[in-house]
Coordinates of N, CA and C in Angstrom, one line a residue:
Chain A
Q1 N -82.9 -10.9 70.5 CA -84.1 -11.0 69.9 C -85.3 -10.4 70.6
S2 N -86.0 -9.8 70.1 CA -87.2 -8.8 70.8 C -88.4 -9.5 70.9
A3 N -89.0 -9.6 71.8 CA -90.4 -10.3 72.0 C -91.0 -10.0 70.8
L4 N -92.2 -10.8 70.4 CA -93.1 -10.3 69.6 C -94.2 -9.6 70.4
T5 N -94.6 -8.6 69.2 CA -95.7 -7.7 69.9 C -96.9 -8.2 69.9
Q6 N -97.7 -8.2 71.3 CA -99.2 -8.5 71.2 C -100.2 -7.5 72.0
P7 N -101.3 -7.6 71.8 CA -101.8 -6.4 72.6 C -102.1 -7.0 74.3
A8 N -101.9 -5.8 75.0 CA -101.8 -6.1 76.6 C -103.3 -6.7 76.5
S9 N -104.2 -6.5 76.4 CA -105.5 -6.8 76.6 C -106.7 -6.7 75.8
V10 N -107.3 -7.9 75.9 CA -108.6 -7.9 74.8 C -109.7 -8.7 75.5
S11 N -110.9 -8.2 75.3 CA -111.9 -8.3 75.9 C -113.0 -8.4 75.3
G12 N -114.3 -9.3 75.5 CA -115.2 -9.6 75.0 C -116.5 -10.4 75.8
S13 N -117.7 -10.5 75.4 CA -118.8 -10.7 76.2 C -119.0 -12.1 75.7
P14 N -119.8 -12.9 76.5 CA -119.7 -14.4 76.0 C -120.5 -14.6 75.3
G15 N -120.0 -15.7 73.9 CA -120.9 -15.6 72.8 C -120.1 -14.8 71.7
Q16 N -119.4 -14.1 72.1 CA -118.6 -13.2 71.1 C -117.4 -13.9 70.4
S17 N -116.6 -13.4 69.2 CA -115.4 -13.4 68.8 C -114.4 -12.5 69.4
I18 N -113.4 -12.9 69.4 CA -112.3 -12.2 69.6 C -111.1 -12.5 68.8
T19 N -110.2 -11.6 68.6 CA -108.9 -11.9 67.9 C -107.4 -11.2 68.7
I20 N -106.6 -12.1 68.7 CA -105.3 -11.8 69.1 C -104.5 -11.5 68.3
S21 N -103.6 -10.4 68.1 CA -102.8 -10.6 67.1 C -101.1 -10.9 67.8
C22 N -100.3 -11.2 66.9 CA -99.0 -11.3 67.5 C -98.2 -10.8 66.2
T23 N -97.3 -9.7 66.2 CA -96.6 -9.2 65.3 C -94.9 -9.4 65.2
G24 N -94.4 -10.0 64.5 CA -93.1 -9.9 64.5 C -92.3 -9.3 63.4
T25 N -91.7 -10.2 62.5 CA -90.8 -9.5 61.4 C -90.4 -10.9 60.4
S26 N -89.9 -10.3 59.6 CA -89.8 -11.3 58.3 C -88.9 -12.6 58.8
S27 N -88.0 -12.2 59.9 CA -86.8 -13.3 60.2 C -87.7 -14.0 61.5
D28 N -88.9 -14.2 61.8 CA -89.5 -14.9 62.7 C -91.0 -15.0 62.0
V29 N -92.0 -14.5 62.7 CA -93.5 -14.7 62.2 C -93.7 -15.2 60.7
G30 N -92.6 -14.0 60.0 CA -93.1 -13.9 58.6 C -92.7 -15.0 57.7
G31 N -91.1 -15.4 58.3 CA -90.3 -16.1 57.6 C -90.7 -18.0 57.9
Y32 N -91.7 -18.3 58.8 CA -91.8 -19.7 58.9 C -93.2 -19.8 59.2
N33 N -93.4 -21.0 59.1 CA -94.9 -21.5 59.8 C -94.7 -22.2 60.9
Y34 N -93.8 -21.8 61.7 CA -93.8 -22.4 63.5 C -94.4 -21.5 64.3
V35 N -95.4 -20.8 64.2 CA -96.2 -20.1 65.1 C -97.0 -21.0 65.7
S36 N -96.9 -20.8 67.1 CA -98.0 -21.6 68.1 C -98.2 -20.7 69.1
W37 N -99.6 -21.0 69.8 CA -100.3 -20.2 70.7 C -100.6 -21.0 72.0
Y38 N -100.2 -20.5 73.2 CA -100.4 -21.1 74.5 C -101.3 -20.1 75.3
Q39 N -102.3 -20.9 76.4 CA -103.3 -20.6 77.3 C -102.6 -20.6 78.4
Q40 N -102.8 -19.5 79.2 CA -102.3 -19.6 80.6 C -103.1 -19.2 81.9
H41 N -103.7 -19.9 82.7 CA -104.5 -19.6 83.4 C -103.5 -19.5 85.0
P42 N -104.3 -18.3 85.6 CA -103.2 -17.8 86.6 C -102.6 -18.9 87.7
G43 N -101.4 -19.3 88.1 CA -100.6 -20.2 88.9 C -100.5 -21.7 87.7
K44 N -101.0 -21.5 86.8 CA -100.5 -22.9 86.0 C -99.8 -22.7 85.1
A45 N -99.2 -24.2 84.3 CA -98.6 -24.0 83.4 C -99.2 -23.9 81.9
P46 N -98.5 -23.3 81.2 CA -99.0 -23.0 79.8 C -99.6 -24.3 79.2
K47 N -100.7 -23.9 77.9 CA -101.2 -25.1 77.7 C -101.2 -24.7 75.8
L48 N -100.7 -25.9 75.2 CA -100.8 -25.6 73.7 C -102.1 -25.7 72.9
M49 N -102.5 -24.6 72.6 CA -103.6 -24.3 71.8 C -103.8 -24.4 70.2
I50 N -102.4 -24.0 69.6 CA -102.3 -23.9 68.3 C -101.2 -24.0 67.7
Y51 N -100.7 -25.0 66.7 CA -99.3 -25.0 66.5 C -98.9 -24.9 64.9
E52 N -98.0 -24.6 64.5 CA -97.7 -24.2 63.0 C -98.8 -23.7 62.3
V53 N -99.2 -22.5 63.0 CA -99.9 -21.4 62.5 C -101.5 -21.8 62.8
S54 N -101.6 -22.9 62.5 CA -103.3 -23.2 62.3 C -103.9 -24.6 62.6
T55 N -102.7 -25.6 63.4 CA -103.4 -26.6 63.8 C -103.8 -26.6 64.9
R56 N -104.7 -27.4 65.2 CA -105.3 -27.5 66.7 C -105.1 -29.1 67.4
P57 N -104.1 -28.7 68.6 CA -104.0 -30.4 68.9 C -105.2 -31.0 69.1
S58 N -105.1 -32.3 69.3 CA -106.3 -33.2 69.7 C -106.8 -32.8 71.3
G59 N -107.9 -32.3 71.3 CA -108.3 -31.9 72.7 C -108.7 -30.8 72.6
V60 N -108.1 -29.9 71.8 CA -108.5 -28.4 71.9 C -109.7 -28.1 71.0
S61 N -110.8 -27.2 71.9 CA -111.8 -27.0 71.1 C -111.9 -26.1 69.7
N62 N -112.8 -26.5 68.8 CA -112.8 -25.9 67.4 C -113.1 -24.5 67.6
R63 N -113.3 -23.8 68.7 CA -113.6 -22.6 68.8 C -112.2 -21.7 68.9
F64 N -111.1 -22.4 68.8 CA -110.1 -21.6 68.7 C -109.2 -22.0 67.4
S65 N -109.1 -20.8 66.9 CA -108.5 -21.0 65.3 C -107.1 -19.9 64.8
G66 N -106.3 -20.6 64.3 CA -105.2 -19.6 63.8 C -105.3 -19.1 62.7
S67 N -104.2 -18.2 62.1 CA -104.1 -17.6 61.0 C -102.7 -16.9 60.7
K68 N -102.0 -16.5 59.7 CA -101.3 -15.6 59.4 C -101.1 -15.0 58.0
S69 N -100.6 -13.6 58.4 CA -100.7 -12.7 57.6 C -99.6 -12.2 57.5
G70 N -98.4 -12.3 56.4 CA -97.3 -11.4 56.3 C -96.5 -11.5 57.6
N71 N -96.1 -10.7 58.2 CA -95.4 -10.6 59.5 C -96.4 -10.8 61.0
T72 N -97.4 -11.1 60.8 CA -98.5 -10.9 61.9 C -99.4 -12.3 62.1
A73 N -99.3 -13.1 63.1 CA -99.9 -14.2 63.2 C -101.3 -13.8 64.4
S74 N -102.4 -14.4 64.0 CA -103.4 -14.3 64.7 C -104.3 -15.5 65.2
L75 N -104.8 -15.3 66.8 CA -105.4 -16.4 67.3 C -107.0 -16.0 67.6
T76 N -108.1 -16.6 66.9 CA -109.1 -16.4 67.1 C -110.1 -17.1 67.7
I77 N -110.6 -16.7 68.9 CA -111.5 -17.3 70.0 C -113.0 -16.9 69.4
S78 N -113.9 -18.0 69.1 CA -115.3 -17.6 68.7 C -116.0 -18.2 69.8
G79 N -117.5 -17.6 70.1 CA -118.2 -18.4 71.2 C -117.7 -18.0 72.5
L80 N -117.1 -17.1 72.8 CA -116.4 -16.9 73.8 C -116.9 -17.5 75.2
Q81 N -116.1 -18.0 75.9 CA -116.9 -18.7 77.7 C -116.1 -18.2 78.5
A82 N -116.8 -18.2 79.6 CA -116.1 -17.7 80.8 C -114.7 -18.2 81.1
E83 N -114.4 -19.6 80.7 CA -113.2 -20.4 81.1 C -112.2 -20.0 80.1
D84 N -112.5 -19.0 79.2 CA -111.6 -18.6 78.5 C -110.4 -17.4 78.8
E85 N -110.9 -16.9 79.8 CA -110.4 -16.0 80.5 C -109.1 -16.2 80.9
A86 N -108.0 -15.9 80.4 CA -106.7 -16.3 80.6 C -105.8 -15.6 80.0
D87 N -104.2 -15.7 80.3 CA -103.2 -15.1 79.5 C -103.0 -16.1 78.5
Y88 N -102.9 -15.1 76.9 CA -102.5 -16.0 75.9 C -101.0 -15.4 75.3
Y89 N -99.9 -16.2 75.1 CA -98.7 -16.2 74.3 C -98.7 -16.7 72.9
C90 N -98.2 -16.2 71.9 CA -97.7 -16.6 70.8 C -96.2 -16.8 70.8
S91 N -95.6 -17.8 69.8 CA -94.3 -18.4 69.9 C -93.8 -18.2 68.5
S92 N -92.4 -18.3 68.2 CA -92.5 -18.4 67.0 C -90.8 -18.9 66.9
Y93 N -90.6 -19.5 65.8 CA -89.2 -20.2 65.3 C -88.7 -18.9 64.8
T94 N -87.1 -19.0 65.1 CA -86.7 -17.4 64.4 C -85.3 -17.9 63.6
S95 N -84.8 -17.0 62.7 CA -83.6 -17.3 61.8 C -82.4 -17.6 62.5
S96 N -82.6 -17.2 63.8 CA -81.5 -17.4 64.4 C -81.3 -18.8 65.3
V97 N -82.2 -19.6 64.8 CA -82.2 -21.0 65.4 C -82.6 -20.7 67.0
T98 N -83.7 -19.8 67.1 CA -83.8 -19.9 68.8 C -85.3 -19.5 68.7
L99 N -86.2 -19.7 69.6 CA -87.6 -19.3 69.7 C -87.7 -18.0 70.7
V100 N -88.9 -17.7 70.0 CA -89.1 -16.1 70.8 C -90.7 -16.3 71.1
F101 N -91.0 -15.5 72.2 CA -92.4 -15.6 72.8 C -92.8 -14.1 72.3
G102 N -94.3 -13.9 72.7 CA -94.6 -12.8 72.5 C -94.9 -12.3 73.7
T103 N -95.5 -11.1 73.6 CA -95.5 -10.3 74.9 C -96.8 -10.6 75.9
G104 N -97.7 -11.3 75.5 CA -98.5 -12.0 76.1 C -99.8 -11.0 76.3
T105 N -101.2 -11.6 76.0 CA -102.4 -10.7 76.2 C -103.1 -11.3 77.2
K106 N -104.0 -10.5 77.8 CA -104.7 -10.9 79.0 C -105.8 -10.6 78.2
V107 N -107.0 -12.0 78.3 CA -108.3 -11.9 77.8 C -109.4 -11.9 79.0
T108 N -110.0 -11.1 78.4 CA -111.1 -10.8 80.1 C -112.5 -11.0 79.1
V109 N -113.1 -11.8 79.7 CA -114.7 -12.3 79.4 C -115.6 -11.4 80.4
L110 N -116.2 -10.1 79.9 CA -117.0 -9.3 80.6 C -118.3 -9.9 81.0
Chain B
Q1 N -99.6 -41.8 79.4 CA -100.0 -40.1 79.1 C -98.7 -39.6 79.6
V2 N -98.5 -38.7 78.5 CA -97.1 -38.0 78.8 C -97.1 -37.0 79.9
H3 N -96.0 -37.2 80.9 CA -96.2 -35.9 82.3 C -94.7 -35.6 82.2
L4 N -94.2 -34.5 82.6 CA -93.0 -33.9 82.8 C -92.8 -33.3 84.4
V5 N -92.2 -33.8 85.1 CA -92.4 -33.7 86.6 C -91.3 -33.1 87.1
Q6 N -91.2 -31.7 87.7 CA -89.9 -31.1 87.8 C -89.7 -31.0 89.5
S7 N -88.9 -30.2 89.7 CA -88.2 -30.9 91.3 C -88.9 -29.3 91.9
G8 N -88.8 -29.4 93.2 CA -89.4 -28.2 94.0 C -88.9 -27.0 94.2
A9 N -89.4 -26.2 94.6 CA -89.1 -24.7 94.9 C -87.8 -24.4 95.4
E10 N -87.2 -23.6 94.9 CA -85.8 -23.2 95.8 C -85.4 -21.9 96.2
V11 N -84.7 -21.7 97.5 CA -84.5 -20.4 97.5 C -82.9 -20.0 97.6
K12 N -82.3 -19.1 96.8 CA -81.0 -19.2 96.9 C -80.3 -17.8 96.9
K13 N -79.2 -17.4 97.3 CA -78.4 -16.0 97.6 C -78.0 -15.7 96.3
P14 N -78.0 -14.3 96.2 CA -77.1 -14.1 94.9 C -75.8 -14.5 94.8
G15 N -75.5 -14.7 93.2 CA -74.2 -15.6 93.3 C -73.8 -17.1 93.5
A16 N -74.9 -17.3 93.8 CA -75.1 -19.1 93.8 C -76.0 -19.5 92.6
S17 N -75.7 -21.1 92.8 CA -76.3 -21.7 91.5 C -77.6 -22.5 92.1
V18 N -78.3 -22.8 91.0 CA -79.8 -23.3 91.3 C -79.5 -24.5 90.0
K19 N -80.1 -26.0 90.3 CA -80.2 -26.8 89.7 C -81.5 -27.3 89.7
V20 N -82.5 -27.4 88.4 CA -84.0 -28.0 88.4 C -83.9 -28.8 87.6
S21 N -84.5 -29.9 88.0 CA -84.9 -31.0 87.4 C -86.1 -31.2 86.5
C22 N -86.1 -32.1 85.7 CA -87.2 -32.2 84.7 C -87.7 -33.9 84.4
K23 N -88.0 -34.7 85.2 CA -88.3 -36.1 84.8 C -89.6 -36.4 83.8
A24 N -89.1 -37.0 82.8 CA -90.0 -37.3 82.0 C -90.3 -39.0 81.8
S25 N -92.2 -38.9 81.6 CA -92.6 -40.3 81.5 C -93.6 -40.6 80.6
G26 N -93.9 -41.6 80.1 CA -95.1 -41.5 79.2 C -94.4 -41.7 77.6
Y27 N -93.4 -41.2 77.4 CA -93.2 -41.3 76.1 C -91.6 -42.3 75.8
T28 N -91.0 -42.0 74.8 CA -89.7 -42.6 74.7 C -89.0 -41.2 74.6
F29 N -88.0 -41.2 75.7 CA -87.2 -40.0 76.3 C -86.4 -39.4 75.1
T30 N -85.7 -40.1 74.4 CA -85.0 -39.7 73.3 C -85.4 -39.2 72.1
T31 N -87.0 -39.4 72.1 CA -87.3 -39.0 70.6 C -88.2 -37.7 70.6
Y32 N -87.7 -36.9 71.5 CA -88.5 -35.5 71.8 C -87.3 -34.4 72.5
Y33 N -87.3 -33.4 72.0 CA -86.2 -32.2 72.4 C -87.1 -31.9 73.9
I34 N -86.2 -31.2 74.4 CA -86.7 -30.5 76.0 C -86.4 -29.0 76.0
H35 N -87.2 -28.3 76.0 CA -87.0 -27.1 76.2 C -87.1 -26.2 77.6
W36 N -86.3 -25.2 78.0 CA -86.7 -24.4 79.6 C -87.0 -23.0 79.3
V37 N -88.0 -22.8 79.8 CA -88.7 -21.6 79.6 C -88.8 -20.7 81.0
R38 N -88.6 -19.5 81.2 CA -88.6 -18.6 82.5 C -89.8 -17.6 82.2
Q39 N -90.4 -17.6 83.4 CA -91.4 -16.6 83.8 C -91.2 -15.8 85.0
A40 N -90.8 -14.4 84.9 CA -90.7 -13.7 86.1 C -91.9 -13.3 86.7
P41 N -91.9 -12.9 88.1 CA -93.3 -12.8 88.3 C -93.9 -11.7 87.6
G42 N -95.2 -11.9 87.5 CA -96.2 -11.1 86.6 C -95.5 -10.5 85.2
Q43 N -94.6 -11.6 85.0 CA -94.2 -11.1 83.3 C -94.6 -12.3 82.2
G44 N -94.0 -12.1 81.1 CA -94.2 -13.1 80.2 C -93.2 -14.1 80.2
L45 N -93.4 -15.0 79.2 CA -92.8 -16.2 79.0 C -91.5 -16.2 78.3
E46 N -90.3 -16.6 78.5 CA -89.0 -16.5 78.0 C -88.1 -17.6 77.5
W47 N -87.9 -17.8 76.4 CA -87.3 -19.0 76.2 C -86.1 -19.0 76.6
M48 N -85.2 -20.1 77.0 CA -83.7 -20.0 77.7 C -83.4 -21.1 76.8
G49 N -83.5 -22.2 76.2 CA -82.9 -23.1 75.4 C -83.3 -24.3 75.3
I50 N -82.6 -25.3 74.6 CA -83.3 -26.5 74.5 C -82.1 -27.4 74.5
I51 N -82.4 -29.0 74.9 CA -81.8 -29.9 75.0 C -82.1 -31.0 73.9
N52 N -81.2 -31.8 73.3 CA -81.7 -32.9 72.8 C -81.2 -33.8 73.6
P53 N -82.3 -34.7 74.1 CA -82.1 -35.9 75.3 C -80.9 -37.3 74.7
S54 N -81.3 -37.4 73.0 CA -80.6 -38.3 72.5 C -78.9 -38.2 72.6
G55 N -78.5 -37.1 72.1 CA -76.9 -36.9 72.1 C -76.4 -36.0 72.8
G56 N -77.3 -35.2 73.8 CA -77.1 -34.3 74.8 C -76.8 -33.0 74.2
S57 N -77.0 -32.7 72.8 CA -76.6 -31.3 72.2 C -77.6 -30.2 72.8
V58 N -77.1 -29.2 73.0 CA -78.0 -28.3 73.3 C -77.6 -26.7 72.5
K59 N -78.7 -25.7 72.6 CA -78.8 -24.7 72.1 C -79.2 -23.6 73.0
Y60 N -78.4 -22.4 73.5 CA -79.1 -21.5 74.7 C -79.5 -20.4 74.0
A61 N -80.5 -19.7 74.6 CA -80.4 -18.2 74.2 C -79.6 -17.4 74.5
Q62 N -78.9 -16.7 73.7 CA -78.1 -15.7 74.1 C -77.7 -14.9 75.4
K63 N -79.1 -14.8 75.8 CA -79.0 -13.6 77.0 C -78.6 -14.6 78.2
F64 N -78.5 -15.8 77.9 CA -78.1 -16.8 79.4 C -76.7 -17.7 79.1
Q65 N -76.3 -17.6 77.9 CA -74.9 -18.0 77.4 C -74.1 -17.7 78.5
G66 N -73.1 -18.8 78.9 CA -72.1 -18.7 79.8 C -72.8 -18.8 81.2
R67 N -74.0 -18.7 81.6 CA -74.7 -19.0 82.9 C -75.3 -20.2 83.0
V68 N -75.9 -20.5 81.8 CA -76.8 -21.6 81.9 C -76.3 -23.2 81.5
T69 N -76.3 -24.2 81.6 CA -76.0 -25.3 81.7 C -77.2 -26.6 81.6
M70 N -77.5 -27.0 80.3 CA -78.7 -28.1 80.2 C -78.1 -29.6 80.2
T71 N -78.7 -30.4 81.1 CA -77.7 -31.7 80.9 C -79.1 -32.6 80.8
R72 N -78.7 -33.9 80.6 CA -79.6 -35.0 80.4 C -79.0 -36.2 81.2
D73 N -80.0 -37.1 81.6 CA -79.5 -38.6 82.2 C -80.5 -39.5 81.5
T74 N -80.2 -40.4 80.7 CA -80.8 -41.2 79.8 C -81.4 -42.3 80.6
S75 N -80.7 -42.7 81.7 CA -80.9 -43.7 82.4 C -82.4 -43.5 83.5
T76 N -82.5 -42.3 83.8 CA -83.7 -41.5 84.5 C -84.7 -40.8 83.7
S77 N -84.4 -40.8 82.5 CA -84.9 -39.7 81.7 C -85.5 -38.5 82.3
T78 N -84.1 -38.1 82.8 CA -84.6 -36.4 83.4 C -83.4 -35.9 82.7
V79 N -84.0 -34.4 82.7 CA -83.3 -33.2 82.1 C -82.9 -32.4 83.2
Y80 N -81.7 -31.6 83.4 CA -81.6 -30.6 84.2 C -81.1 -29.1 83.4
M81 N -81.2 -28.4 84.2 CA -81.3 -26.8 84.0 C -80.4 -26.3 85.0
D82 N -79.1 -25.9 85.0 CA -78.4 -25.4 85.9 C -78.2 -24.0 85.6
L83 N -78.4 -23.3 86.6 CA -78.3 -21.8 86.5 C -77.2 -21.1 87.6
S84 N -76.1 -20.6 86.8 CA -75.3 -20.0 87.8 C -75.1 -18.5 88.1
S85 N -74.6 -17.9 89.1 CA -74.4 -16.4 89.4 C -75.6 -15.7 89.3
L86 N -76.5 -16.4 90.5 CA -77.7 -15.7 90.3 C -77.7 -14.6 90.9
R87 N -78.7 -14.0 90.2 CA -79.0 -12.3 90.7 C -80.5 -12.4 91.1
S88 N -81.2 -11.3 91.5 CA -82.4 -11.1 92.1 C -83.1 -11.3 90.8
E89 N -82.5 -11.0 89.7 CA -83.8 -10.4 88.4 C -84.2 -12.4 87.8
D90 N -83.3 -13.1 88.6 CA -83.3 -14.4 88.0 C -84.5 -15.2 88.9
T91 N -85.3 -14.4 89.7 CA -86.5 -15.1 90.3 C -87.6 -15.0 89.3
G92 N -88.1 -16.1 89.8 CA -89.1 -16.7 88.7 C -89.7 -18.2 88.9
V93 N -90.5 -18.3 87.8 CA -90.7 -19.9 87.5 C -90.2 -20.3 86.4
Y94 N -89.7 -21.5 86.5 CA -88.9 -22.3 85.3 C -89.7 -23.3 85.0
F95 N -89.9 -23.5 83.7 CA -90.8 -24.6 83.1 C -89.9 -25.2 82.1
C96 N -90.0 -26.6 82.3 CA -89.7 -27.6 81.2 C -90.9 -27.9 80.5
A97 N -90.5 -28.0 79.0 CA -91.8 -28.6 77.9 C -91.3 -29.1 76.7
R98 N -91.7 -30.2 76.5 CA -91.3 -31.0 75.6 C -91.5 -30.4 74.0
G99 N -90.8 -30.8 73.2 CA -90.8 -30.2 71.9 C -90.6 -31.1 71.0
P100 N -91.1 -31.0 69.5 CA -90.8 -32.3 68.5 C -89.5 -32.1 68.0
Y101 N -89.0 -33.4 68.2 CA -87.4 -33.7 67.4 C -87.3 -33.3 66.2
G102 N -86.0 -32.5 66.1 CA -85.4 -32.1 64.8 C -86.4 -30.7 64.1
A103 N -87.1 -30.1 65.0 CA -87.8 -28.7 65.2 C -88.0 -28.0 66.3
Y104 N -87.5 -26.7 65.8 CA -87.8 -25.8 67.0 C -89.3 -25.4 66.9
N105 N -90.5 -25.8 67.2 CA -91.8 -25.7 66.9 C -92.5 -25.5 68.2
W106 N -93.5 -26.4 68.5 CA -94.5 -26.3 69.6 C -93.5 -26.6 71.1
F107 N -94.7 -26.6 72.3 CA -94.1 -27.1 73.4 C -95.2 -27.8 74.1
D108 N -95.4 -29.0 74.2 CA -96.4 -29.7 74.8 C -95.9 -31.0 75.1
P109 N -96.4 -31.4 76.3 CA -96.8 -31.0 77.5 C -95.7 -30.1 78.2
W110 N -96.1 -29.1 79.2 CA -95.4 -28.4 80.5 C -95.5 -29.1 81.6
G111 N -94.2 -28.9 82.1 CA -94.1 -29.3 83.2 C -94.6 -28.3 84.5
Q112 N -94.9 -28.6 85.8 CA -95.9 -28.0 86.5 C -94.9 -26.6 87.0
G113 N -93.9 -26.6 86.6 CA -93.0 -25.1 87.0 C -92.1 -25.2 88.3
T114 N -91.2 -24.8 88.6 CA -90.5 -24.6 89.7 C -90.0 -23.1 89.8
L115 N -90.6 -23.0 91.0 CA -90.2 -21.2 91.6 C -88.9 -21.1 92.2
V116 N -88.1 -20.3 91.7 CA -86.6 -20.0 91.9 C -86.3 -18.6 92.4
T117 N -86.5 -18.5 94.0 CA -86.5 -17.5 94.6 C -84.8 -17.0 94.8
V118 N -84.2 -15.7 94.6 CA -82.9 -15.5 94.8 C -83.2 -14.2 95.6
S119 N -82.6 -14.2 97.0 CA -82.8 -13.2 97.8 C -81.6 -13.5 98.8
S120 N -80.9 -12.4 99.3 CA -80.0 -12.3 100.4 C -80.5 -12.5 101.5

């Protein structure tokens, strides 16, 4: 199972919006609504930000939103803040009854 | 409050085995799955497998088949991940994470991570 494809880096200025893509196939992202997103700060454990494509867990800022079109899922961060600077990973259920992560995206707040 | 607390860092020689524990608290242990995820130094996340604490059934990623064993102890609400025939490429941080019962979906929360170093 190959990793889902994410851009290596995305940057934006405070207050701007950025979008991170996560591209898979019809056997994972495109075939199921089990896509989730995680934020990881250096030296820390990942934190769940979005699950089931677009659902935000309790306590996660509404500046984070998720969507999906075909084989590509997206995470949008609006009103970018300094504390959003971190690595972001997507994850998807697969037809092999496994889970696969994306390659990861480093978000830089300029 | 839900917590997953993992065992401490390990240093192992090539060819040895390592056993990492993950103790759950704050919820009913048998009503959520536990996943294991690896992160090599400076690299991304890699799913290793899943265990159902209720019956003990497991599913491993193909890459780790034959080298990984996941078990649980319901009396202590603890899950274990045993990785054998260690090589230098197994160096990394190993995380346990809770997932919903009956679905391979999200991971929340995560344990703090256990650093495993494989070196001669």
